[in-house]
Tab-separated table of C-alpha atoms in Angstrom:
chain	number	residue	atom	x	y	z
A	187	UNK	CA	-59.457	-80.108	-40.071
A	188	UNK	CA	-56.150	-80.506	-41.213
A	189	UNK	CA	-56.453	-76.993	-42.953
A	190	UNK	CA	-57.751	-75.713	-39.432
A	191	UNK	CA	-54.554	-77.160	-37.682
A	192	UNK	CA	-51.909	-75.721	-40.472
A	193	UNK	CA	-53.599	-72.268	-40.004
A	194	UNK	CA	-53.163	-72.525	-36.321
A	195	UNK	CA	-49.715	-73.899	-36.445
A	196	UNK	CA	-48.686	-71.027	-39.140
A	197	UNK	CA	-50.278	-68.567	-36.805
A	198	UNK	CA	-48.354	-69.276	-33.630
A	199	UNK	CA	-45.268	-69.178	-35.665
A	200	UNK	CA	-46.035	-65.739	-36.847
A	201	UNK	CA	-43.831	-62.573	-35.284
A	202	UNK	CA	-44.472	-59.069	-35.078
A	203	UNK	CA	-41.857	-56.578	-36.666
A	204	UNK	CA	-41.501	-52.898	-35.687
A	205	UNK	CA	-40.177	-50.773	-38.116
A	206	UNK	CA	-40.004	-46.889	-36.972
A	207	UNK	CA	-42.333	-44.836	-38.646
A	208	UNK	CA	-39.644	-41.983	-39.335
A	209	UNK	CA	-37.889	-44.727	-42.031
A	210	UNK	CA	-40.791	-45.448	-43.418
A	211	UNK	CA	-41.530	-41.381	-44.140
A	212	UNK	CA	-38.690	-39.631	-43.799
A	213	UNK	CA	-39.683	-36.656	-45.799
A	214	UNK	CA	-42.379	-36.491	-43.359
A	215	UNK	CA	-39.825	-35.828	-40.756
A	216	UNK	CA	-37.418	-33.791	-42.488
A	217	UNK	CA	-41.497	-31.273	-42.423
A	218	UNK	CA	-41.613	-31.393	-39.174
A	219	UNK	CA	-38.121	-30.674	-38.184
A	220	UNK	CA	-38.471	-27.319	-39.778
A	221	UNK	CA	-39.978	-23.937	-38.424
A	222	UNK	CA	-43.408	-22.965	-39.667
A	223	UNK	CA	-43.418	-19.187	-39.907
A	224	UNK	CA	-47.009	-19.491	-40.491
A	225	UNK	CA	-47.928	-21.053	-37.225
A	226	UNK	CA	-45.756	-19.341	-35.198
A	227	UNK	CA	-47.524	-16.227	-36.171
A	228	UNK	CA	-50.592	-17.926	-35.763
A	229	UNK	CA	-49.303	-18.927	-32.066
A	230	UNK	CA	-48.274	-15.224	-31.595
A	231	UNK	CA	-51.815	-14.014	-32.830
A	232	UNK	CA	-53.686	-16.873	-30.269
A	233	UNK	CA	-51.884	-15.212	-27.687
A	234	UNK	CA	-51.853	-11.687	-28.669
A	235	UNK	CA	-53.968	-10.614	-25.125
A	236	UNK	CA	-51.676	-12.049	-22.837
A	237	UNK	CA	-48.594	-10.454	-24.858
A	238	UNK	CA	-50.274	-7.083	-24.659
A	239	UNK	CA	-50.707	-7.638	-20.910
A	240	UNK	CA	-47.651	-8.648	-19.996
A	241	UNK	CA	-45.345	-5.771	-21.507
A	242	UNK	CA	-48.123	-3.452	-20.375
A	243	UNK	CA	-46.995	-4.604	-16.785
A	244	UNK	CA	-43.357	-4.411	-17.677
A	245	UNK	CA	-43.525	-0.689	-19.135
A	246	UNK	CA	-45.862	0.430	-16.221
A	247	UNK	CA	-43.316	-0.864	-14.097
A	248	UNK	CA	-40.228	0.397	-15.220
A	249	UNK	CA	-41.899	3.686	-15.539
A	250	UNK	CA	-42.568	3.621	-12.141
A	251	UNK	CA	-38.730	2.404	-11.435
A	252	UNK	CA	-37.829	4.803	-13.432
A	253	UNK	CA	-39.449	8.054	-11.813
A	254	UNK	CA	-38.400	6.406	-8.278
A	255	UNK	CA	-34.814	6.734	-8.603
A	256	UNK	CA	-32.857	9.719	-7.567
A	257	UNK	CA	-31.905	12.154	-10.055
A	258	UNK	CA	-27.772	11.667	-9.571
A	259	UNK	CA	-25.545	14.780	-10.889
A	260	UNK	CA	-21.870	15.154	-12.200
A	261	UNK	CA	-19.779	17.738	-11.720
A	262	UNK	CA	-16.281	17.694	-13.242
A	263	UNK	CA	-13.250	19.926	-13.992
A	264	UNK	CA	-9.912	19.940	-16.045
A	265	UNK	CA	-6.902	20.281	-14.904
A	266	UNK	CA	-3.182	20.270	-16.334
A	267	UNK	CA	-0.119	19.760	-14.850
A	268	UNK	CA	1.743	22.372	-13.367
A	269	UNK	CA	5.310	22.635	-14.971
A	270	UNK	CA	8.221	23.471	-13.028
A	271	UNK	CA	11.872	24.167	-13.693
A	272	UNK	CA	13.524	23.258	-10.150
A	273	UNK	CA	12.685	20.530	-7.887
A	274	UNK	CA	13.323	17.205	-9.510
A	275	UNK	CA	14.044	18.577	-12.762
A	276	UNK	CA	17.380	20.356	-11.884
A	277	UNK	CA	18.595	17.938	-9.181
A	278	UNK	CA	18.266	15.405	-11.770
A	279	UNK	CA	20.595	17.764	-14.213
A	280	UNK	CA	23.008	18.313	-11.791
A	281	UNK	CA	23.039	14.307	-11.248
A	282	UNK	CA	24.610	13.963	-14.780
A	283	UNK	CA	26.797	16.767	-14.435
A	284	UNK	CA	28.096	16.086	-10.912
A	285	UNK	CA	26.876	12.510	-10.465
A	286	UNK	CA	30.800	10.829	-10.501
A	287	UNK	CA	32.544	13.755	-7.759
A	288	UNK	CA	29.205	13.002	-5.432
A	289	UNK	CA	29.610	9.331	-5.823
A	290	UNK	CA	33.279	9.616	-4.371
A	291	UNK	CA	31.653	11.712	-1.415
A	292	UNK	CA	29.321	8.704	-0.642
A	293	UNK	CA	26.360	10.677	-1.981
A	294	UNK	CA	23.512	9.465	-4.431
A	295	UNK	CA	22.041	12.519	-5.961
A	296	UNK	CA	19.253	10.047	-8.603
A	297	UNK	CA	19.510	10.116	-11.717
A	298	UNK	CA	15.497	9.828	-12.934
A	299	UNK	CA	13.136	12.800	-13.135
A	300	UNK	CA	10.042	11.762	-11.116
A	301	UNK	CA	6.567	12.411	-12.788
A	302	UNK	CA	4.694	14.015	-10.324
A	303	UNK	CA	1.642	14.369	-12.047
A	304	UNK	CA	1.680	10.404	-12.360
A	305	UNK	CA	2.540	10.256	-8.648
A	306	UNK	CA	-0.128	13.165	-7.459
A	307	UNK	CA	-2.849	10.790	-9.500
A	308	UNK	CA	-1.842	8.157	-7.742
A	309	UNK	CA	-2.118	9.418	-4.161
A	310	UNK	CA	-5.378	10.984	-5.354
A	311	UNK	CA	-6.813	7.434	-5.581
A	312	UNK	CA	-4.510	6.084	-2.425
A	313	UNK	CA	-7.175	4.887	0.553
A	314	UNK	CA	-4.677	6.975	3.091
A	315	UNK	CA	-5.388	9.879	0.992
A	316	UNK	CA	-9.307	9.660	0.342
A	317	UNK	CA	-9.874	8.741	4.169
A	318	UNK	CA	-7.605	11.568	5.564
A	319	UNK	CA	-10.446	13.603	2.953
A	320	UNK	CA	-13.361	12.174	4.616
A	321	UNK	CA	-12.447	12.734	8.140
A	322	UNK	CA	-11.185	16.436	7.223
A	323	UNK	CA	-14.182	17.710	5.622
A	324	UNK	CA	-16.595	14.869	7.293
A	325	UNK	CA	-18.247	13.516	4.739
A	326	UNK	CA	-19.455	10.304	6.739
A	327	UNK	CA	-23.275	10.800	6.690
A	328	UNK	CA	-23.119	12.643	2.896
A	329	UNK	CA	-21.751	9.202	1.923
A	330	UNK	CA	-22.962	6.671	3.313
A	331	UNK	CA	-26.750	7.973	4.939
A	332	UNK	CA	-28.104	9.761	2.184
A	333	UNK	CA	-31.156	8.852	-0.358
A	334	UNK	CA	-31.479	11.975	-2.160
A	335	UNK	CA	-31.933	15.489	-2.759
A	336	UNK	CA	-34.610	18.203	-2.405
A	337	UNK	CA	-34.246	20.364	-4.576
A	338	UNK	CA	-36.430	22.975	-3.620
A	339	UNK	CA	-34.932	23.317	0.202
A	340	UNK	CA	-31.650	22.348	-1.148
A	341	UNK	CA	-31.311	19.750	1.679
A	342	UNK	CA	-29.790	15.841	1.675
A	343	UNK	CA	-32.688	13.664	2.672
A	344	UNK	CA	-31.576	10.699	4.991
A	345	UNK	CA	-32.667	7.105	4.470
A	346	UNK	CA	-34.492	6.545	8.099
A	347	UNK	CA	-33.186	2.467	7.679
A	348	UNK	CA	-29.465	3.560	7.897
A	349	UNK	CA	-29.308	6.539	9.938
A	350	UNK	CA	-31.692	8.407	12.653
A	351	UNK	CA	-31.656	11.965	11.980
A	352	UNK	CA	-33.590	13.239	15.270
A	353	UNK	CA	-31.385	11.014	17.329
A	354	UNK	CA	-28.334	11.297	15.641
A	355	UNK	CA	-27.497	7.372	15.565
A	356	UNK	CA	-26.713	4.737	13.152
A	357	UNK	CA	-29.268	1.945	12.605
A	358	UNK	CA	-28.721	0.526	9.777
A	359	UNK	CA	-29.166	-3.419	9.863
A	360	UNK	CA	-25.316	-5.284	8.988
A	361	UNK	CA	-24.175	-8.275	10.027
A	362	UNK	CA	-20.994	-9.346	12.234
A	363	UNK	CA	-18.012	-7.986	11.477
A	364	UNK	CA	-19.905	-4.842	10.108
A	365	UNK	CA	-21.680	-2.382	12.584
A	366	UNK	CA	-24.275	-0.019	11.910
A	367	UNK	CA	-21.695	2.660	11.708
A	368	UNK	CA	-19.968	2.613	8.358
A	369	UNK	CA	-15.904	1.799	9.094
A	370	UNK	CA	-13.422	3.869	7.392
A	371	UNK	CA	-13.155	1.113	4.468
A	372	UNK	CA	-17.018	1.050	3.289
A	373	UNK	CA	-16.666	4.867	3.391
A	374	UNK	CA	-14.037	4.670	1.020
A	375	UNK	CA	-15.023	2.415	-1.279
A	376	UNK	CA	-17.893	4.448	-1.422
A	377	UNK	CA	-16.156	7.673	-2.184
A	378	UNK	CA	-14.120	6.046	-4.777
A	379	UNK	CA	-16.964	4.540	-6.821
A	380	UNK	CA	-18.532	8.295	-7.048
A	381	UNK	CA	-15.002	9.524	-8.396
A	382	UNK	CA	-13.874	9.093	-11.210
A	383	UNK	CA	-10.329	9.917	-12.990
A	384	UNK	CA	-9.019	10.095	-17.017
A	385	UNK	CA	-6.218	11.401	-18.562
A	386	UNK	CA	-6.362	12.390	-21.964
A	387	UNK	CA	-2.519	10.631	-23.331
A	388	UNK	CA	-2.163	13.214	-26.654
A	389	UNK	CA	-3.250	16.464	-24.383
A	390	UNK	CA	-1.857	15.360	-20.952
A	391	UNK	CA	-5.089	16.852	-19.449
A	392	UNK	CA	-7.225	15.841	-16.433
A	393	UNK	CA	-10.495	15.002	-16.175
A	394	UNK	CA	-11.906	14.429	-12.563
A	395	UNK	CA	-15.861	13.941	-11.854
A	396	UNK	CA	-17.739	13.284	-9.123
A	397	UNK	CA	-21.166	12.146	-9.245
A	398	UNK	CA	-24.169	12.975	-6.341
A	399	UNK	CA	-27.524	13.882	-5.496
A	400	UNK	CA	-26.603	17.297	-4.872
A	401	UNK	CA	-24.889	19.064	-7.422
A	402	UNK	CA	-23.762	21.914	-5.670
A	403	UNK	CA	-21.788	18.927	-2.953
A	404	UNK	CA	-20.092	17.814	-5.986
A	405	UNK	CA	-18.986	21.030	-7.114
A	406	UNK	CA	-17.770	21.814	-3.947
A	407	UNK	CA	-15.762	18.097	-2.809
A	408	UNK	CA	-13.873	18.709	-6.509
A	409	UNK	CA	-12.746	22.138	-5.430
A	410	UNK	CA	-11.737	20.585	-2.177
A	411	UNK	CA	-10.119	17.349	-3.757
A	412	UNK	CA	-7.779	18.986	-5.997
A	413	UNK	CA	-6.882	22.074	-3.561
A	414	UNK	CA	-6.380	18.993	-0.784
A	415	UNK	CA	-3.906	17.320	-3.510
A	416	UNK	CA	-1.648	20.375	-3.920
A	417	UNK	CA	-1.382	21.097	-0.340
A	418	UNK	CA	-0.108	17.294	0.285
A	419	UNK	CA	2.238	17.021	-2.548
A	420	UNK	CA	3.525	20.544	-1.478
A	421	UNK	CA	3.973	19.460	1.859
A	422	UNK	CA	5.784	16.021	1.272
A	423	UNK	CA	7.896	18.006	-1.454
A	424	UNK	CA	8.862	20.950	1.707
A	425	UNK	CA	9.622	18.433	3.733
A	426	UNK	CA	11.700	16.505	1.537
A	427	UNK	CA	13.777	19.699	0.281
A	428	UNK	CA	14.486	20.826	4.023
A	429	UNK	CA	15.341	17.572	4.885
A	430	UNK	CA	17.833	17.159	1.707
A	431	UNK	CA	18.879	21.131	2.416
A	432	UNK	CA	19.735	19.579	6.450
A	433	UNK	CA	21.925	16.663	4.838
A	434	UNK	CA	23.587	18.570	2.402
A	435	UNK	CA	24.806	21.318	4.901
A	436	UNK	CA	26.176	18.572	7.397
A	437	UNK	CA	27.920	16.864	4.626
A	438	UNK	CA	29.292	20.574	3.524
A	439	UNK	CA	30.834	20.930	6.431
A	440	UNK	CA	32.414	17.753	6.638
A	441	UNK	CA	34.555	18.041	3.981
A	442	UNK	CA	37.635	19.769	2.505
A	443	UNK	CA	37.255	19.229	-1.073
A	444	UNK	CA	36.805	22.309	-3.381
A	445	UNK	CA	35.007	20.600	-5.904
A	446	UNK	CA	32.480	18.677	-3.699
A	447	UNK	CA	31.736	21.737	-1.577
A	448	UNK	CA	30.658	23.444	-5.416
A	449	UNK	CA	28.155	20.364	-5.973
A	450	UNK	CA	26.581	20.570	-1.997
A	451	UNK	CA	26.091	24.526	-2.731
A	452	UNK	CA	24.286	24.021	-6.052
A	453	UNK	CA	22.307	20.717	-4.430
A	454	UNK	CA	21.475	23.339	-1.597
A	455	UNK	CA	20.432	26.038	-4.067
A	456	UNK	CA	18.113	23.488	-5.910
A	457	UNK	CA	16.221	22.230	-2.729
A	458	UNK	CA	15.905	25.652	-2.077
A	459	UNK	CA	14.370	26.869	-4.935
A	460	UNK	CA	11.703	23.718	-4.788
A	461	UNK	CA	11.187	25.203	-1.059
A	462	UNK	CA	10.656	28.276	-2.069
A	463	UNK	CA	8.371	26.767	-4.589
A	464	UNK	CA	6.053	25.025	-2.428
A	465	UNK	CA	5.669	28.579	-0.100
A	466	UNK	CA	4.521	30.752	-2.825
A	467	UNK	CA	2.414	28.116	-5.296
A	468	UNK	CA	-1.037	26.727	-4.505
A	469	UNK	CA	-1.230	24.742	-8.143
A	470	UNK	CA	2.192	23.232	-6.867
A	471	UNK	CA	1.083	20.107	-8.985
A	472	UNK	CA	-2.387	20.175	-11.346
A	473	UNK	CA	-3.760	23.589	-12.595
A	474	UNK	CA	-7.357	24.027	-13.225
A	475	UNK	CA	-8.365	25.169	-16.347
A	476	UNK	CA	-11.493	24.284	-16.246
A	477	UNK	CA	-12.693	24.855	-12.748
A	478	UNK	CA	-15.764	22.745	-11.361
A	479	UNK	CA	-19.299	23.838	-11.955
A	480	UNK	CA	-23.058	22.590	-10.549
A	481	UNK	CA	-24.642	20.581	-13.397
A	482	UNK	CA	-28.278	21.976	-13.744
A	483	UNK	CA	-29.287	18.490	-15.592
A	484	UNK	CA	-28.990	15.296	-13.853
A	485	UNK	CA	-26.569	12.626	-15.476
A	486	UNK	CA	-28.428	9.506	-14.087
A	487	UNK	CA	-30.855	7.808	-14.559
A	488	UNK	CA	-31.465	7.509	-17.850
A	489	UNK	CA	-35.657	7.389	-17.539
A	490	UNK	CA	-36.247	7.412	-21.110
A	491	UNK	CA	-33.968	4.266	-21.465
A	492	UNK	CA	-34.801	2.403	-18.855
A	493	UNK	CA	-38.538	2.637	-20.381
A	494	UNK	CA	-37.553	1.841	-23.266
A	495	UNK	CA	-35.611	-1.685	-22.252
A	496	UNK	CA	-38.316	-2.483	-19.575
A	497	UNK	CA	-40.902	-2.432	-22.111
A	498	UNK	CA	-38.951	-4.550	-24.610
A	499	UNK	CA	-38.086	-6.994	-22.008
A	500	UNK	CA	-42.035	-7.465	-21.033
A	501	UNK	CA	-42.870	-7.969	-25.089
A	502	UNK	CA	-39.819	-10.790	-25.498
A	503	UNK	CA	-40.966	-12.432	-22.374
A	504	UNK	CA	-44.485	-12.581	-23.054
A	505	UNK	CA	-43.962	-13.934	-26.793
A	506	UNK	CA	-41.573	-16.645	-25.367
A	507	UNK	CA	-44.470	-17.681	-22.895
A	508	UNK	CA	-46.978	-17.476	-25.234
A	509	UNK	CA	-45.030	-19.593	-27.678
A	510	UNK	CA	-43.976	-22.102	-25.257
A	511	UNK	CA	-47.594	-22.590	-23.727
A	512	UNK	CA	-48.696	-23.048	-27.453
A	513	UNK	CA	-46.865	-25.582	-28.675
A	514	UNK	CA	-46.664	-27.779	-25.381
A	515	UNK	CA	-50.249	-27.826	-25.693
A	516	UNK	CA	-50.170	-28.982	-29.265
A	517	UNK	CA	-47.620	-31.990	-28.354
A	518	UNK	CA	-50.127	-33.057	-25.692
A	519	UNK	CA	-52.809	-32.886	-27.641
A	520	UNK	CA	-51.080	-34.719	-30.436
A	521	UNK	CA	-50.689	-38.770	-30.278
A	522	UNK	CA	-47.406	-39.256	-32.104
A	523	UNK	CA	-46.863	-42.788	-34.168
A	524	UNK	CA	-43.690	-43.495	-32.864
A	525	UNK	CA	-43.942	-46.702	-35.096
A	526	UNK	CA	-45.765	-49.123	-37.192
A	527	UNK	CA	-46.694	-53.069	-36.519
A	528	UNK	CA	-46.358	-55.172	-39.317
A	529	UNK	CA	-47.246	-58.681	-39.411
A	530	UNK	CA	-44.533	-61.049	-41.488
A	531	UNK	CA	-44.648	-64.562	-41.381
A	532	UNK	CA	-42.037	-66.410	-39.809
A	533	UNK	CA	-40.506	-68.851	-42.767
């Protein structure tokens, strides 16, 4: 009996430890932890039909993505800058020579050159310039209502959601502050993103491109682009030199001194010679060199390509899934021993 109580009594004073099972095999861990190339290929293998299936989808689909996109064509040209002798050039010389007697007369005659090539590429990419384009030659609907090109008829094919052709309207479906007609803005940013400008720094030479369904378009709004540049630089350069020519002569006859009246002729002669410049040159600014031509291969898209990337974007995908699906159903199906009950006596 007394054996029977000392049992009990050493029983209830008994406690359960719990050590974690990772200290007790830590090796057995350190196993785990690392990456079994064996089963994952075994994982991969398992799942080897749904893989297949999945970049099967992926290629057939970008294939079809692929052949659904319009062909889009670029058409480019080179041009240099025109060079000139008069103009800015010699008003600029006669600053330094004549800059002190003019400053006594109240006049400044400047005494930079001004790049116009640099300032011609800049108005080329100006949003007064590039809308005053699209209204001239009305290049609305090519911009902003067209899908894509037959190239059989040779005829822009209108996306029915954004314009009516038989009724002539805009329908396109915007929301407040836009309206179905494009505004002079969206028309320009779309023009811009189609154009594109470099400048070669050892060469000085121009590249401009212009990429659209119809190649023959392209060729044609590059013609028109850098034949509308000339005509505006020529024109704010007239303007300027008759103006300057108007200010000079009033200040000629104004005064008395022998000198001064020497600098207003030769200011006079220069603006005239840039006048007489901008009458009898169409390159006033850029010369082509190499005029614009209609690509007979499309630029974009590039089919083969996006195939290609489709296809290995359905094979990674369906190994992560397949590798994922795996091994969450080997964590459910295994019961981890998080740890290990011993039974120690409590002294």
């Amino acid at each position: 009996m007394e054996n029977n109580s000392n049992q009990g009594v050493n029983t209830s004073q008994q406690q359960y430890i719990t050590i974690p099972a990772n200290s007790l095999f830590p090796q057995q861990q350190n196993n785990d932890d690392e990456i079994d190339l064996a089963e994952l290929w075994r994982a991969i293998w398992a799942g080897k039909l749904t893989i297949i299936a999945i970049t099967f989808i992926f290629a057939v689909a970008s294939v079809i993505y692929a052949i659904s996109q319009p062909n889009i064509y670029k058409a480019s040209t080179v041009l240099a800058p025109a060079s000139s002798d008069g103009g800015a050039g010699g008003l600029s010389a006669l600053a330094g020579q004549f800059g002190g007697l003019a400053s006594m007369a109240g006049i400044n005659l400047g005494g930079g050159s001004t790049d116009k090539t640099g300032l011609a590429l800049e108005v080329l990419k100006s949003r007064a310039f590039l809308e005053k384009f699209i209204n001239k030659h009305k290049l609305l609907l090519p911009l902003m209502a067209v899908e894509s090109w037959d190239i059989h008829n040779d005829k822009l094919i209108f996306d029915k959601d954004i314009y009516n052709e038989q009724t002539h309207e805009w329908v396109r479906d915007v929301t407040f502050p836009k309206t179905p007609k494009p505004s002079a803005w969206e028309t320009f940013e779309a023009l811009k993103e189609i154009l594109s400008v470099a400048t070669d720094k050892e060469s000085g030479m121009i590249s401009l491109s212009i990429e659209y369904y119809s190649p023959e378009l392209a060729k044609q709004w590059l013609i028109l682009l850098v034949k509308d540049l000339n005509k505006e630089m020529r024109e704010k350069d007239k303007k300027e030199a008759q103006e300057s020519i108007n200010f000079l002569t009033n200040k000629l006859e104004q005064t008395q001194l022998a000198d001064m009246q020497t600098v207003f002729y030769q200011l006079i002669e220069e603006q005239t010679k840039t006048m007489m410049l901008t009458e009898v040159s169409e390159e006033y600014v850029l010369k082509t060199i190499d005029p614009a031509n209609a690509p007979d291969e499309e630029a974009k898209p590039k089919r083969g390509l996006i195939c290609v990337l489709g296809t290995m974007l359905g094979g990674i995908l369906a190994v992560l899934i397949v590798l994922i699906r795996y091994f969450t159903n080997s964590s459910r199906s295994t019961k981890p021993n998080e740890s290990i009950q011993t039974e120690t006596p409590r002294i």
